[in-house]
Tab-separated table of C-alpha atoms in Angstrom:
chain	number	residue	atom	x	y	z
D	1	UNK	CA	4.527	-12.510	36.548
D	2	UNK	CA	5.321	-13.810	32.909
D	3	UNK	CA	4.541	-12.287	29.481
D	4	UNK	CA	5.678	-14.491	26.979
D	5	UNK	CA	5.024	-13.324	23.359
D	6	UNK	CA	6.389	-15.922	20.230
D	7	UNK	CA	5.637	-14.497	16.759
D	8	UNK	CA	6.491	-16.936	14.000
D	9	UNK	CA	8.070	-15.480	10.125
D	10	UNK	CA	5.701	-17.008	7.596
D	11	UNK	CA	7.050	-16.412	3.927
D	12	UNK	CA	3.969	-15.277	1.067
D	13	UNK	CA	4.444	-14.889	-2.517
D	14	UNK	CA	1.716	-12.940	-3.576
D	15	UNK	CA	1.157	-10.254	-6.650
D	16	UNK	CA	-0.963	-8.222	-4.925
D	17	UNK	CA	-2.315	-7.117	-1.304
D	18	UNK	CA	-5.759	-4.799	-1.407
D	19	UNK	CA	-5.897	-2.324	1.116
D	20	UNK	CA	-9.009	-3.556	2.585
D	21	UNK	CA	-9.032	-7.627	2.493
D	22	UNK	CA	-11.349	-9.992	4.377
D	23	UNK	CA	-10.651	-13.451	2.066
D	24	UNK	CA	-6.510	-14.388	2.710
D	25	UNK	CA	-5.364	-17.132	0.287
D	26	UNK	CA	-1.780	-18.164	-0.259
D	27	UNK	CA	0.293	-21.035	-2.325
D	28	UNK	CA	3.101	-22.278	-0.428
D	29	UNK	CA	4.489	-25.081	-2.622
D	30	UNK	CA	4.536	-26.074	-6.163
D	31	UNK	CA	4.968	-29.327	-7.578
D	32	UNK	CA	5.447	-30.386	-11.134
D	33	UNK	CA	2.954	-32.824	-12.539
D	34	UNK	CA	4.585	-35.625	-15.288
D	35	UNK	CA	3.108	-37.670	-17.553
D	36	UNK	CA	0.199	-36.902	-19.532
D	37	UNK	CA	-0.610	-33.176	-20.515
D	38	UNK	CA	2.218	-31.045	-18.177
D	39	UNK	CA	1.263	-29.015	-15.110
D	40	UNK	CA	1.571	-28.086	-11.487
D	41	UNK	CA	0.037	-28.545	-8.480
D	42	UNK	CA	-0.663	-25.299	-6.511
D	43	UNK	CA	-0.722	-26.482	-2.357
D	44	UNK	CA	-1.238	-24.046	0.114
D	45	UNK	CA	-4.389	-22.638	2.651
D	46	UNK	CA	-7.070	-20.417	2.808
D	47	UNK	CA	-6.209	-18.761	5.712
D	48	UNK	CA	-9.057	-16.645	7.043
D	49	UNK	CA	-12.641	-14.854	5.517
D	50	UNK	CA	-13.425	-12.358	7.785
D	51	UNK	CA	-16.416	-10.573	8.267
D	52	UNK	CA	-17.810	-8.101	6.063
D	53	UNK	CA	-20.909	-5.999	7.236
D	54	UNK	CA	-23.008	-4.476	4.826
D	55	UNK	CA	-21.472	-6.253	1.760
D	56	UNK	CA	-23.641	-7.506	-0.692
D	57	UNK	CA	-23.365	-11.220	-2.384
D	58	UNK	CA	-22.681	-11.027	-5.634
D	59	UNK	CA	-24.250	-14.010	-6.042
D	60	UNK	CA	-27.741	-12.870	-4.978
D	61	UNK	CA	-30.621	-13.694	-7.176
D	62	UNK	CA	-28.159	-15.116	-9.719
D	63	UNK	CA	-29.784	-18.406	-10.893
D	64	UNK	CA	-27.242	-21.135	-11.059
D	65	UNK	CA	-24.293	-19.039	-9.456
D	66	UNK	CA	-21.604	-21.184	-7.208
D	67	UNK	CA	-19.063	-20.197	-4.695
D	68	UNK	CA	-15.835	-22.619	-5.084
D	69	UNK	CA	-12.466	-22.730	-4.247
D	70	UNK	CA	-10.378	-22.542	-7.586
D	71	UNK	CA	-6.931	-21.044	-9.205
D	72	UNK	CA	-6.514	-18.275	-11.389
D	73	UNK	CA	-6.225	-19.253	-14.026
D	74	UNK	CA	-6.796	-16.611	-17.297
D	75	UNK	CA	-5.175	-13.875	-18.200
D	76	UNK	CA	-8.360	-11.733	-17.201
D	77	UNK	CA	-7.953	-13.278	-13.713
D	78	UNK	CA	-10.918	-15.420	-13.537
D	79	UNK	CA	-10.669	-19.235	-12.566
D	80	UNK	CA	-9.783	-22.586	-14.077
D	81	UNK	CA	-11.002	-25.717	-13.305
D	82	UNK	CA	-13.310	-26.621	-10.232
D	83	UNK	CA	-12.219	-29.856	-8.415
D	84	UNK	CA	-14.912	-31.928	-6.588
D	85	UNK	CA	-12.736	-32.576	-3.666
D	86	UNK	CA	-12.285	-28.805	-3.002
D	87	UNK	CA	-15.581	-26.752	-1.047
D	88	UNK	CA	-18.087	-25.711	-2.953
D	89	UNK	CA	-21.524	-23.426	-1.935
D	90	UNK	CA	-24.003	-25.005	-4.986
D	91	UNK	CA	-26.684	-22.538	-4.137
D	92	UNK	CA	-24.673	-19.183	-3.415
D	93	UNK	CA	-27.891	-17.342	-5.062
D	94	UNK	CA	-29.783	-17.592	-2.145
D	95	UNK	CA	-27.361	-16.113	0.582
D	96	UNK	CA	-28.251	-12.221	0.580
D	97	UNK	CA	-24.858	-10.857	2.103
D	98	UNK	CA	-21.001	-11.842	2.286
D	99	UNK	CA	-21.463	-12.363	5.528
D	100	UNK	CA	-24.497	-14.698	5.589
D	101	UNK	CA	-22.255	-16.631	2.537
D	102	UNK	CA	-19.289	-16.628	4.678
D	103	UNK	CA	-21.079	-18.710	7.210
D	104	UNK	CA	-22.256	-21.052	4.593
D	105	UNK	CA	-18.775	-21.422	3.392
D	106	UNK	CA	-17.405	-22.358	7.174
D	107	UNK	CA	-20.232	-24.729	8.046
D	108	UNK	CA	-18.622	-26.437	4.980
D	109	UNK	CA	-15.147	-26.731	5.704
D	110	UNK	CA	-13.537	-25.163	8.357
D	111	UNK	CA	-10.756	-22.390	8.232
D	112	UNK	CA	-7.701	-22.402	7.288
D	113	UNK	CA	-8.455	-25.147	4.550
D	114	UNK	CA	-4.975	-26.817	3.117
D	115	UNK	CA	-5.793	-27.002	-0.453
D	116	UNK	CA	-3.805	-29.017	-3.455
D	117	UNK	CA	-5.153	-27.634	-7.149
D	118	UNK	CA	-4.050	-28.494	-10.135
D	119	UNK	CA	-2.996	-26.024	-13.129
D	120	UNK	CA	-3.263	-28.066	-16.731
D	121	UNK	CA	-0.613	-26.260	-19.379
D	122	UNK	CA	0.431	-23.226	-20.376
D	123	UNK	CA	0.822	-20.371	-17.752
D	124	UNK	CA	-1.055	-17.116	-18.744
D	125	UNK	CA	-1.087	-15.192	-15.863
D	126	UNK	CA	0.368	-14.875	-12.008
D	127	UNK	CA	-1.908	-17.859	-11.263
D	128	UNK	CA	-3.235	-18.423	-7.166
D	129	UNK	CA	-5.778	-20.194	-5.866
D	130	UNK	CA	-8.736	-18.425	-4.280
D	131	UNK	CA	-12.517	-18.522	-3.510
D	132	UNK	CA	-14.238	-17.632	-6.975
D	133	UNK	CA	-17.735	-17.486	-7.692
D	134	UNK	CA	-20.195	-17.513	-11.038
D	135	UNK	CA	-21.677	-20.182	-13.509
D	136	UNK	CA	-18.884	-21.909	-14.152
D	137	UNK	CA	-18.376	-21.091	-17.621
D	138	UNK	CA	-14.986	-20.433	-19.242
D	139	UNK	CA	-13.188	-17.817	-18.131
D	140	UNK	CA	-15.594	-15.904	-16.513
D	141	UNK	CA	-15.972	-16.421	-12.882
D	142	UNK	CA	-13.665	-13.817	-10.684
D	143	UNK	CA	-12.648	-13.781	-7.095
D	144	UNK	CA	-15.007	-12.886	-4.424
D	145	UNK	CA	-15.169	-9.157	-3.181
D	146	UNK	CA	-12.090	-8.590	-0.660
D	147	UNK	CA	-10.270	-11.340	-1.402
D	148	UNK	CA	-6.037	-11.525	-1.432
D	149	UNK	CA	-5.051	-14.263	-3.253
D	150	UNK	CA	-1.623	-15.396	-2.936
D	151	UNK	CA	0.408	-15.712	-6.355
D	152	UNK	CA	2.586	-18.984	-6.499
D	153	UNK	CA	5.844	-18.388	-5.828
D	154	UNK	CA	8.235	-16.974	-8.973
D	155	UNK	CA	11.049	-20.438	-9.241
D	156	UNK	CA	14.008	-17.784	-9.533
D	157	UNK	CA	12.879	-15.363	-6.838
D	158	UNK	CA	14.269	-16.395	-3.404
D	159	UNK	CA	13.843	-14.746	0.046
D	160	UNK	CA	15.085	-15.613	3.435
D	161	UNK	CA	15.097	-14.271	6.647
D	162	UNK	CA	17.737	-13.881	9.810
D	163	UNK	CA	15.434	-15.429	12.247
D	164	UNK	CA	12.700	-18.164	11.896
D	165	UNK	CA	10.718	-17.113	14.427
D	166	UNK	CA	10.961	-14.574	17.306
D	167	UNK	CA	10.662	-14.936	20.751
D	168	UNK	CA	9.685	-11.699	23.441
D	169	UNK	CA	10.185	-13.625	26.424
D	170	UNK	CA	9.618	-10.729	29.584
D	171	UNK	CA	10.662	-13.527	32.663
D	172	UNK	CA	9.874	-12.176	35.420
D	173	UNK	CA	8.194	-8.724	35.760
D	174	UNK	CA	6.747	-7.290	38.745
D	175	UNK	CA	3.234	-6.735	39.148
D	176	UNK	CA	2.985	-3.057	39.460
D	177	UNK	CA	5.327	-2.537	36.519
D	178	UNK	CA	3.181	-4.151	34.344
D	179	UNK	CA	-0.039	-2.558	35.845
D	180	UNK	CA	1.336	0.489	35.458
D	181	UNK	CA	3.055	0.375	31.765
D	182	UNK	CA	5.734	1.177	32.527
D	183	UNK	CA	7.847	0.961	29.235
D	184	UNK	CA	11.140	-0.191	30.642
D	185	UNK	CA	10.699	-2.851	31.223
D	186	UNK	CA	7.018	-3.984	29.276
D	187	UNK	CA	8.767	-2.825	25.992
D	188	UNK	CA	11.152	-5.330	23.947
D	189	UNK	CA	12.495	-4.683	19.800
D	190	UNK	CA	14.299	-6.777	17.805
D	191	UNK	CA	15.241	-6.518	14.246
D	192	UNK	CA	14.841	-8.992	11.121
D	193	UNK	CA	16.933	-8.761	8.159
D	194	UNK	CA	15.558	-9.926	4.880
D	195	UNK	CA	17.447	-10.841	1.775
D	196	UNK	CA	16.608	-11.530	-1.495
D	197	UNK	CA	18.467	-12.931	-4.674
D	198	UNK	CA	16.629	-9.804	-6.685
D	199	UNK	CA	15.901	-5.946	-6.143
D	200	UNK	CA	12.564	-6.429	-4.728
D	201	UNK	CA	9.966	-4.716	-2.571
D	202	UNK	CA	8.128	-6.898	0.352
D	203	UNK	CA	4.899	-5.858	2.251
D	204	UNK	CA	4.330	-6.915	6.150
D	205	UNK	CA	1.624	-7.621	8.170
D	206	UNK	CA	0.429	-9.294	11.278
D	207	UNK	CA	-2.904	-11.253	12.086
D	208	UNK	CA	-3.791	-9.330	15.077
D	209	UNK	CA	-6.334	-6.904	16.259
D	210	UNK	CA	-7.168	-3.870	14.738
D	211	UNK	CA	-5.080	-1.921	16.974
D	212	UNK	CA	-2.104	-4.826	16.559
D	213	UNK	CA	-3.250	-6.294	19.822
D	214	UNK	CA	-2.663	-9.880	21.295
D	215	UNK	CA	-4.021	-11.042	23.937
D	216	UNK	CA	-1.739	-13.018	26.330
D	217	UNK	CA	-4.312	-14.482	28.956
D	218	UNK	CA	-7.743	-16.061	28.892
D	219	UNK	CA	-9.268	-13.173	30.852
D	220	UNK	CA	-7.947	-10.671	28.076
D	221	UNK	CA	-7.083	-8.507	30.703
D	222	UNK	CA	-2.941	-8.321	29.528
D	223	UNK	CA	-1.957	-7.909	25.720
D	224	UNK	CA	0.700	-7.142	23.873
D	225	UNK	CA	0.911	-4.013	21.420
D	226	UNK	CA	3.020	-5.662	18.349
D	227	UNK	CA	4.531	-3.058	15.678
D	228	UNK	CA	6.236	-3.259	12.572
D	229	UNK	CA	8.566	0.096	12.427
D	230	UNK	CA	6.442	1.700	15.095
D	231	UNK	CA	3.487	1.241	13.378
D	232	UNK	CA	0.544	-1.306	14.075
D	233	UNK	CA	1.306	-4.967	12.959
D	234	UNK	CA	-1.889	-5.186	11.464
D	235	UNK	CA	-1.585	-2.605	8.560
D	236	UNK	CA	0.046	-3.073	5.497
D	237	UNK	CA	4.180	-1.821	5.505
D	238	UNK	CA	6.015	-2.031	2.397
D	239	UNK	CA	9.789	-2.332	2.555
D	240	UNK	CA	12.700	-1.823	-0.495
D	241	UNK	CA	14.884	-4.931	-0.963
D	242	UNK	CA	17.156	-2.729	-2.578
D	243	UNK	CA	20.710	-2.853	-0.757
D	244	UNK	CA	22.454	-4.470	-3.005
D	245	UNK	CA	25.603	-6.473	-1.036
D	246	UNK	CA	26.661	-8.886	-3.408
D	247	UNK	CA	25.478	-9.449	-7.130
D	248	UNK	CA	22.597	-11.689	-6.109
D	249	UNK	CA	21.971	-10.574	-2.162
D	250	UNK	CA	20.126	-7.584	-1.530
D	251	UNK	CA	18.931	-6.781	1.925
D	252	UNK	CA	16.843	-4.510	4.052
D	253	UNK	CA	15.794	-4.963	7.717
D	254	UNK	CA	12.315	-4.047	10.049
D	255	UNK	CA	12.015	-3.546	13.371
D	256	UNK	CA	9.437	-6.107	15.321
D	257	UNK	CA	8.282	-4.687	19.314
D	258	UNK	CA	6.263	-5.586	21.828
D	259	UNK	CA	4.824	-3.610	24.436
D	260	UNK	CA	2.880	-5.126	27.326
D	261	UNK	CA	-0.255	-3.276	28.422
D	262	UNK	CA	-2.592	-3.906	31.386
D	263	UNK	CA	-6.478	-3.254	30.581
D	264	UNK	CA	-7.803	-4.989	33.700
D	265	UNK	CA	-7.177	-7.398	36.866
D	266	UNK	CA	-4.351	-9.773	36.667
D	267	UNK	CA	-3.477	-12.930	38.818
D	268	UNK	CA	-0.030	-13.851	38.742
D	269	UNK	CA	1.580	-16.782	36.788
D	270	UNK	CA	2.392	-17.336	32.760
D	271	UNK	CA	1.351	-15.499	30.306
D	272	UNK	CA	1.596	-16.333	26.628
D	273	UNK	CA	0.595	-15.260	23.015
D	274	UNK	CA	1.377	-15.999	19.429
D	275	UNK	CA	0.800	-14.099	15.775
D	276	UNK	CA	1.908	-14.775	12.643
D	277	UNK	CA	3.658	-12.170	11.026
D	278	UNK	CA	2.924	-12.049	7.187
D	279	UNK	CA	6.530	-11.258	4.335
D	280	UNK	CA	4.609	-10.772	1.226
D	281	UNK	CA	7.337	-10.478	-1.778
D	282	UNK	CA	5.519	-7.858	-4.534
């Protein structure tokens, strides 16, 4: 029997990371934009908007209040300028909860959404591009409840990793090892080193499971337990940048495992899983 686990390094430049987040938004690339009044254009995806049960819409009852994908663009942190081309929810008012908007949203455009916006001069504020709702009207429209939305990337700030992505490749394990657990051989860890031109601080996460579960077969019978330091990939770990080697290198390094575990009948043959594991740079 095969596990085969492959968790790929995704860089995020974001300013901040809430705790509790359903609404992930992140710039990965910015462009200048010549000619004319200067700017830049913000591309990047809206990852994922998770459910939210119980939440209310803020949007409720609101007459003329929209739902549209925007940047940040005031120093109060509510949005710029809506482009057609980008989803928009024209009668938001109507939905009662975040969840009943959320499936509004997807029936719209699926998720994750690749987005290009455009910022028009002056920078104000750590400016990302998010899901914002309101009227429309200058500088008033925030974020949705629960979002994360990815700041673009500081131009003097760089961070690189060891490894691009990581491979937990088991081979060939034998059937009662795996049904039984048993750690020796169902456990792997490797390390990733992280370096940065700047002291910083970095925050890591994984999309998986509550737990920090992946499920490796179709049956979701076998999955994989990931952790970041021993603790579940899924919640938030913050990590110094602060070893200073050279004058412009400072490093620090986490520990990535995976641990196979058996919850029900398996049939021999491959196995596989992926994640993306999440280097947010504060």
């Amino acid at each position: 029997m095969k596990g085969y686990l492959k968790a790929l390094l995704i860089l995020v430049m974001i300013s901040s990371f809430p705790a509790q987040a359903n609404i992930f938004s992140y710039i990965s690339k910015v462009e200048n934009i010549s000619g004319g009044i200067p700017g830049l254009a913000y591309i990047g995806q809206i990852e994922r908007w998770t459910l939210m049960p119980g939440v209310a819409n803020p949007c409720y009852n609101v007459a003329g209040c929209e739902v549209y994908v925007a940047h940040r663009h005031y120093a109060n942190g509510t949005a710029g300028t809506y482009s057609s081309r980008d989803p928009k929810i024209a009668d938001a008012s109507k939905y009662k909860t975040m969840d009943e908007l959320r499936e509004a949203f997807l029936k719209i455009t699926p998720l994750p959404y690749t987005f290009r916006v455009v910022h028009s001069g002056t920078v104000v504020t750590s400016e990302c591009v998010g899901i914002f709702y309101g009227q429309r009207r200058s500088a008033s429209d925030p974020l949705l409840p629960g979002s994360i939305c990815g700041a673009a990337p500081s131009p003097d700030l760089v961070c690189d990793f060891n490894v691009e992505n990581i491979d937990f490749n088991y081979n060939q394990l034998a059937y009662n090892d795996v049904l039984n657990n048993n750690a020796n051989v169902t456990k792997q860890t490797k390390s990733v080193k992280i370096q940065c031109n700047y002291n910083s601080k970095v925050i890591i996460s994984a999309t998986t499971n509550d737990d920090g579960a992946i499920w490796l077969n179709e049956e979701n019978t076998l999955q994989s337990i990931l952790k970041i330091n021993n603790k579940p990939a899924n919640e938030l770990f913050e990590l110094p940048i602060a070893n200073k080697e050279t004058a412009s290198r400072y490093t620090n390094s986490f520990t990535l495992s995976s641990e196979l575990k058996s919850v029900g009948k398996l049939k021999s043959g491959p196995f596989r899983g992926s994640t993306v594991i999440v280097i947010v740079v504060l």
